[in-house]
PDB file of C-alpha atoms in Angstrom:
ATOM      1  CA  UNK A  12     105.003  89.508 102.274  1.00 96.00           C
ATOM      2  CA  UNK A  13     102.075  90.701 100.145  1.00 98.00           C
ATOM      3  CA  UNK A  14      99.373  93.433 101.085  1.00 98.00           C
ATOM      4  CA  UNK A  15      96.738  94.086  98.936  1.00 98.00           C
ATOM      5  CA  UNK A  16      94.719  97.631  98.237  1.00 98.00           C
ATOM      6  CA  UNK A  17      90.988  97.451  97.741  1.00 98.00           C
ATOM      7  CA  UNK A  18      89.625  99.706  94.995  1.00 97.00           C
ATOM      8  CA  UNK A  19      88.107 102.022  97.941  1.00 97.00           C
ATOM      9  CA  UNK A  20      92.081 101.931 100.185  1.00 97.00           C
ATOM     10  CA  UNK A  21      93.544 102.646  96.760  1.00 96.00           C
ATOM     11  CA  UNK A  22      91.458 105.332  95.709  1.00 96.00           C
ATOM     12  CA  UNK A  23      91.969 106.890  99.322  1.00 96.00           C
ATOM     13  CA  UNK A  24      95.496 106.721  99.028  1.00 95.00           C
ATOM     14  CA  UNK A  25      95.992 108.098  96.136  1.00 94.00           C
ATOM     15  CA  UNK A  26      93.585 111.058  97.062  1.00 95.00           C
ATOM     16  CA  UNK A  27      96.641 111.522  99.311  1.00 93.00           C
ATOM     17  CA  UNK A  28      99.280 112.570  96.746  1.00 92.00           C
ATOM     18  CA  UNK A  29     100.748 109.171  96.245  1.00 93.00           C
ATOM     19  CA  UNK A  30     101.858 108.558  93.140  1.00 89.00           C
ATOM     20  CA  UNK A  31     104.703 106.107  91.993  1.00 89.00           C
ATOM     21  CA  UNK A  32     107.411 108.504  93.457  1.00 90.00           C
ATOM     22  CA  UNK A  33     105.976 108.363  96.529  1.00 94.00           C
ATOM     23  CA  UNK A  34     106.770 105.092  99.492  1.00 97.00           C
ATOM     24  CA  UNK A  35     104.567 104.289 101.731  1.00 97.00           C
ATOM     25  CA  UNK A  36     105.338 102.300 105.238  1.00 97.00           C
ATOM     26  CA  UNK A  37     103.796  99.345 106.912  1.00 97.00           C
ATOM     27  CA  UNK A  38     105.034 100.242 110.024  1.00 93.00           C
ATOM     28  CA  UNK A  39     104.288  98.830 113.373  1.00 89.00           C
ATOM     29  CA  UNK A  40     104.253 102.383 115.565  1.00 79.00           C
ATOM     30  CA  UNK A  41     105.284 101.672 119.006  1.00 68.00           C
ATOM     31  CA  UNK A  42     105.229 105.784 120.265  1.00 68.00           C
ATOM     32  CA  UNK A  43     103.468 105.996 123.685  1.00 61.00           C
ATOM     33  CA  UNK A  44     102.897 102.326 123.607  1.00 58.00           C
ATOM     34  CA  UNK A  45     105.160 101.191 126.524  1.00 54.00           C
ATOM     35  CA  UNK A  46     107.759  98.731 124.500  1.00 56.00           C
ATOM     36  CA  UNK A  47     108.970  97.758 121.234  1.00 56.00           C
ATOM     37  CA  UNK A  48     106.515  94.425 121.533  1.00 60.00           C
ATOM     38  CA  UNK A  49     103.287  96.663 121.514  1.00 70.00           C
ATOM     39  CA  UNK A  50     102.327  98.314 118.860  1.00 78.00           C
ATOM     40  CA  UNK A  51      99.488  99.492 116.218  1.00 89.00           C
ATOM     41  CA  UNK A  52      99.959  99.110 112.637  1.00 94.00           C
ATOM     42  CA  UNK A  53     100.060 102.550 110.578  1.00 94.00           C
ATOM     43  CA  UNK A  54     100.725 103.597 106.825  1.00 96.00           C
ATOM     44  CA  UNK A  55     103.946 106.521 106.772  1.00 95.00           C
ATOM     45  CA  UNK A  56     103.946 107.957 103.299  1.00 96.00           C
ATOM     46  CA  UNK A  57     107.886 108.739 102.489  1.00 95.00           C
ATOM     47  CA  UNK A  58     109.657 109.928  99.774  1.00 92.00           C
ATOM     48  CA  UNK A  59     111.861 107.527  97.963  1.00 90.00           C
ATOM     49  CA  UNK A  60     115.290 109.116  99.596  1.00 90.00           C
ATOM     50  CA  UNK A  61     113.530 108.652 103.072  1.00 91.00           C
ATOM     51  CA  UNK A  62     113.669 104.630 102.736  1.00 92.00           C
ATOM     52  CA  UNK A  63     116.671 103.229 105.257  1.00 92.00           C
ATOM     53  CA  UNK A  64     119.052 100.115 104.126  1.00 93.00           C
ATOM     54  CA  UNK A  65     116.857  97.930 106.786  1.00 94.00           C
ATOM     55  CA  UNK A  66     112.950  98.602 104.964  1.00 96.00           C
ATOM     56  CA  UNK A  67     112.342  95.579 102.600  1.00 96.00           C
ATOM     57  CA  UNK A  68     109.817  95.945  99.469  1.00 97.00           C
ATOM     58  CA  UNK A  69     106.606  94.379  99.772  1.00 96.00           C
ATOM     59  CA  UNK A  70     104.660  93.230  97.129  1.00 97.00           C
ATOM     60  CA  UNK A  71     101.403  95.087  96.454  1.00 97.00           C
ATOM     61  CA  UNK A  72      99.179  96.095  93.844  1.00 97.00           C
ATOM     62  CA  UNK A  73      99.897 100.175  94.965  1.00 95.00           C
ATOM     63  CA  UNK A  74     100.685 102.386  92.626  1.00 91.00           C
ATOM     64  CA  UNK A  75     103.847 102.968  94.548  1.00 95.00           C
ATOM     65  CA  UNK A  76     106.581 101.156  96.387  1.00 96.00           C
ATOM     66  CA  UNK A  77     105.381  99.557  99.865  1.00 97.00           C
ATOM     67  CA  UNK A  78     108.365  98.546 102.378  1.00 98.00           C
ATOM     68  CA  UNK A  79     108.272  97.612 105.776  1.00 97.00           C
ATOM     69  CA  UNK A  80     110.921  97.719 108.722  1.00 95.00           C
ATOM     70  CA  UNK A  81     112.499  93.885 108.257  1.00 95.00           C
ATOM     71  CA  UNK A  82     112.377  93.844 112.258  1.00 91.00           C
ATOM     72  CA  UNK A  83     108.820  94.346 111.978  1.00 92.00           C
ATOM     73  CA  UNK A  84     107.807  91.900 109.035  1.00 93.00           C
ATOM     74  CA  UNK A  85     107.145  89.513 112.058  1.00 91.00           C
ATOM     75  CA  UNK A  86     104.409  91.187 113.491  1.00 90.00           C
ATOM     76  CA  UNK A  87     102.516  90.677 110.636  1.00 94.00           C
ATOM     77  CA  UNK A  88     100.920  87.898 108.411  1.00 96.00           C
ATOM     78  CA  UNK A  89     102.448  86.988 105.007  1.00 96.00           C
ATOM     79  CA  UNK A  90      99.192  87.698 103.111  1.00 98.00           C
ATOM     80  CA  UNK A  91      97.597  91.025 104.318  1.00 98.00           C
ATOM     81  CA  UNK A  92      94.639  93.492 102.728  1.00 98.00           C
ATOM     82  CA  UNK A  93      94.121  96.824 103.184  1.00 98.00           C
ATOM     83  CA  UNK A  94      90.209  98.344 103.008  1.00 98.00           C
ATOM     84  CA  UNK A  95      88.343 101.152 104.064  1.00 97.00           C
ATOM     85  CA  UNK A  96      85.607 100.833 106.370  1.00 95.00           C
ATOM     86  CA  UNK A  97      82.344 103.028 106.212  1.00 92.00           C
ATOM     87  CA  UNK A  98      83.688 105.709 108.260  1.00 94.00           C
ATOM     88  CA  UNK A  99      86.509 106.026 106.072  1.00 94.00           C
ATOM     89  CA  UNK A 100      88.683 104.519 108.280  1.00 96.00           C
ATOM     90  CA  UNK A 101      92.170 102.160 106.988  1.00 98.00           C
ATOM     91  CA  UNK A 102      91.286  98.722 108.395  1.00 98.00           C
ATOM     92  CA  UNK A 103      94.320  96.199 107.925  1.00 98.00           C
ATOM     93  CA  UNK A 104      93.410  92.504 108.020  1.00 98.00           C
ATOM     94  CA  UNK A 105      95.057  88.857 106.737  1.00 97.00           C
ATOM     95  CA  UNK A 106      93.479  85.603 106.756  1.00 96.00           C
ATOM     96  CA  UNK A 107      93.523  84.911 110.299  1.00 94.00           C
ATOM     97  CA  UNK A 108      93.051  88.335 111.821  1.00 96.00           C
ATOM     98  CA  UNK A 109      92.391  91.760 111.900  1.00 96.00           C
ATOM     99  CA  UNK A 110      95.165  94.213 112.853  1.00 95.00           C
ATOM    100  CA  UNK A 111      93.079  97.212 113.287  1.00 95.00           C
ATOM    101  CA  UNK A 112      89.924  99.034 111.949  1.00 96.00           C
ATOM    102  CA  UNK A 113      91.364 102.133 112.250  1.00 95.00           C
ATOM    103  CA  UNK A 114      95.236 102.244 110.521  1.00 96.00           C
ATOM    104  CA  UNK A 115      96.738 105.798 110.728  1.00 94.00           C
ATOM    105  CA  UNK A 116      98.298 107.051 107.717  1.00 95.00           C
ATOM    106  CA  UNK A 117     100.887 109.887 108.368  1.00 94.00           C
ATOM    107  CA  UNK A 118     102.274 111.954 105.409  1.00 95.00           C
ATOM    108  CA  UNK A 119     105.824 112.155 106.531  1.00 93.00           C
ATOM    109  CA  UNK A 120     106.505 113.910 103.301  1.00 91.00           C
ATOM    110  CA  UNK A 121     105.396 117.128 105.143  1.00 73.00           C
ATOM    111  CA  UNK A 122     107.796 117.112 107.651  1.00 59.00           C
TER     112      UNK A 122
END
């Protein structure tokens, strides 16, 4: 799997604190959506020790690691871009669909 940052995703990430100690998720949230087979897509930022023997590393031009739930990989397209839309919104799209125009991204590094 590969996801992609556009200049304007990037810069919003890193205006987050992420930095190359920092993880972030791809993770398909399924809290208060019924079952495990609906979901929305959402960015957790982790710290490195917060990463579980079942997240595999994505490739991505981040300036950080980028893993995703192996269980979840299949939700998602091989070949996947992350932008930001005009209202600043995270909007997560591959080549034959969008996933949503409006991605959370959680700091779980707060917790």
């Amino acid at each position: 799997m590969d996801l992609q940052f556009t200049e304007l995703a990037l810069q919003a990430i890193m205006n987050r604190g992420v930095d190359e100690h920092a993880v972030i998720k791809l993770a398909y949230d399924t809290e208060g959506c019924g079952c495990a087979v609906n979901g929305v897509p959402a960015l957790w930022i982790m710290n490195e020790e917060d990463v579980e023997s079942f997240d595999e590393l994505i490739s991505s031009n981040a300036p950080c690691r980028i893993v995703i739930h192996r269980q979840h990989a299949v939700f998602y397209e091989d070949y996947l871009t992350l932008d930001l839309t005009a209202d600043k919104s995270f909007r997560l799209y591959g080549r034959g669909q969008t996933y949503s125009n409006h991605v959370r991204c959680e700091d779980k590094r707060l917790r």
